[in-house]
């Protein structure tokens, strides 16, 4: 089955859908049993998509878990109330007091905060590493290194990681690898084929795709699934059936949406690269991007999210740029149908293991599904405001 066809069928087995097209929303805390034998069967199979108690999920959740496994290639998938919970859940499932964690320096900022403000306090030793380290990560491994966390491309700055080089080293040392795979969604990168043990998604982004639900997933390979599942259950992580339903519906159009997001974003990226105010465009699908060969090797396409760095720009100029846009809304998150813009004055504040090479402000764009000509006109006007401000 080809990728687009798989998206249509994933998680839609007759046992979940019954006689309708979409798996219905099954809301439940209590599951009731007619016989003691049924209760016993459910108890014994409560981790294996057999209804047992609401926190373990209903058929709506099972359909989504199955769909994510089919698409990403994992052996099992746990659901979380948001992507940040999936990240904390995956990390805490494999780390304990006294362990060492290798965390990528370009990680999503709340992931860094989780490490510095919570994991460090639990007695977990954290070393940030250069996203472009590749196989040289072996030099950072200590006897107590338990987890290597990756995110590729990096949040905000889009460095590509050599995922298979890092997972190969991790396997030699029996270290668990966790990848924040949100940028790729479940279809642009095959994390388990690249040797990753756990793949995390903020389903809030492209899976849901309409900026109206918070949801997270973590999928694991066979070797790590039981531990992830049991820890997630012990921590009480779960998601609502309504949100699982919305994610399933979002999945059906994921591929066509991504194609349009990706195509428009490349147009905007190439347009920006020609602007005299722009120092560099941070988009891994551009041939000029330092990670382009890794991108070509490991990814089957791109999406609507990338950044660019201005040669220079005062706070006032950046404010003039991002305020007053007609189509780009100012705000966090991404992956919905709408275009978004955010600005970061000092990327170096988000780094500890590497030196950020640019001094100008960074602007991150999410290119939505509007007509790209309207978006280019919006950016053209933003540059005029920028150049008139001081
Ligand atoms: C948004 C995001 C998250 C967090 O997901 P939420 O659903 O907002 O909690 C994690 N990683 C990346 C790369 C993200 O963009």
PDB file of C-alpha atoms and ligand atoms in Angstrom, residues 82-84 87 108 151 155 180 182 202 204-205 214-215 334, ligand 1:
ATOM      1  CA  UNK A  82      -0.345  17.294  24.625  1.00  0.00           C
ATOM      2  CA  UNK A  83       3.055  17.002  22.970  1.00  0.00           C
ATOM      3  CA  UNK A  84       4.882  18.360  26.015  1.00  0.00           C
ATOM      4  CA  UNK A  87       8.012  14.316  25.864  1.00  0.00           C
ATOM      5  CA  UNK A 108      12.067  22.735  21.497  1.00  0.00           C
ATOM      6  CA  UNK A 151      14.878  16.507  17.403  1.00  0.00           C
ATOM      7  CA  UNK A 155      13.034  23.761  16.665  1.00  0.00           C
ATOM      8  CA  UNK A 180      10.799  14.485  18.733  1.00  0.00           C
ATOM      9  CA  UNK A 182       6.802  16.501  15.189  1.00  0.00           C
ATOM     10  CA  UNK A 202       2.873  16.830  19.135  1.00  0.00           C
ATOM     11  CA  UNK A 204      -1.491  19.338  18.147  1.00  0.00           C
ATOM     12  CA  UNK A 205       0.408  20.355  14.999  1.00  0.00           C
ATOM     13  CA  UNK A 214      -3.945  19.667  22.217  1.00  0.00           C
ATOM     14  CA  UNK A 215      -2.720  16.058  21.896  1.00  0.00           C
ATOM     15  CA  UNK A 334       1.948  25.712  13.971  1.00  0.00           C
TER      16      UNK A 334
HETATM   17  C1  LIG B   1       4.563  22.208  19.792  1.00  0.00           C
HETATM   18  C2  LIG B   1       5.705  21.291  19.949  1.00  0.00           C
HETATM   19  C3  LIG B   1       5.794  20.434  21.047  1.00  0.00           C
HETATM   20  C4  LIG B   1       4.808  20.475  22.187  1.00  0.00           C
HETATM   21  O1  LIG B   1       3.553  20.080  21.811  1.00  0.00           O
HETATM   22  P1  LIG B   1       2.211  20.600  22.561  1.00  0.00           P
HETATM   23  O2  LIG B   1       1.165  19.741  21.955  1.00  0.00           O
HETATM   24  O3  LIG B   1       2.097  22.057  22.256  1.00  0.00           O
HETATM   25  O4  LIG B   1       2.414  20.350  24.024  1.00  0.00           O
HETATM   26  C5  LIG B   1       6.857  19.576  21.098  1.00  0.00           C
HETATM   27  N1  LIG B   1       7.800  19.553  20.140  1.00  0.00           N
HETATM   28  C6  LIG B   1       7.745  20.360  19.085  1.00  0.00           C
HETATM   29  C7  LIG B   1       8.813  20.275  18.051  1.00  0.00           C
HETATM   30  C8  LIG B   1       6.709  21.261  18.943  1.00  0.00           C
HETATM   31  O5  LIG B   1       6.672  22.084  17.892  1.00  0.00           O
END
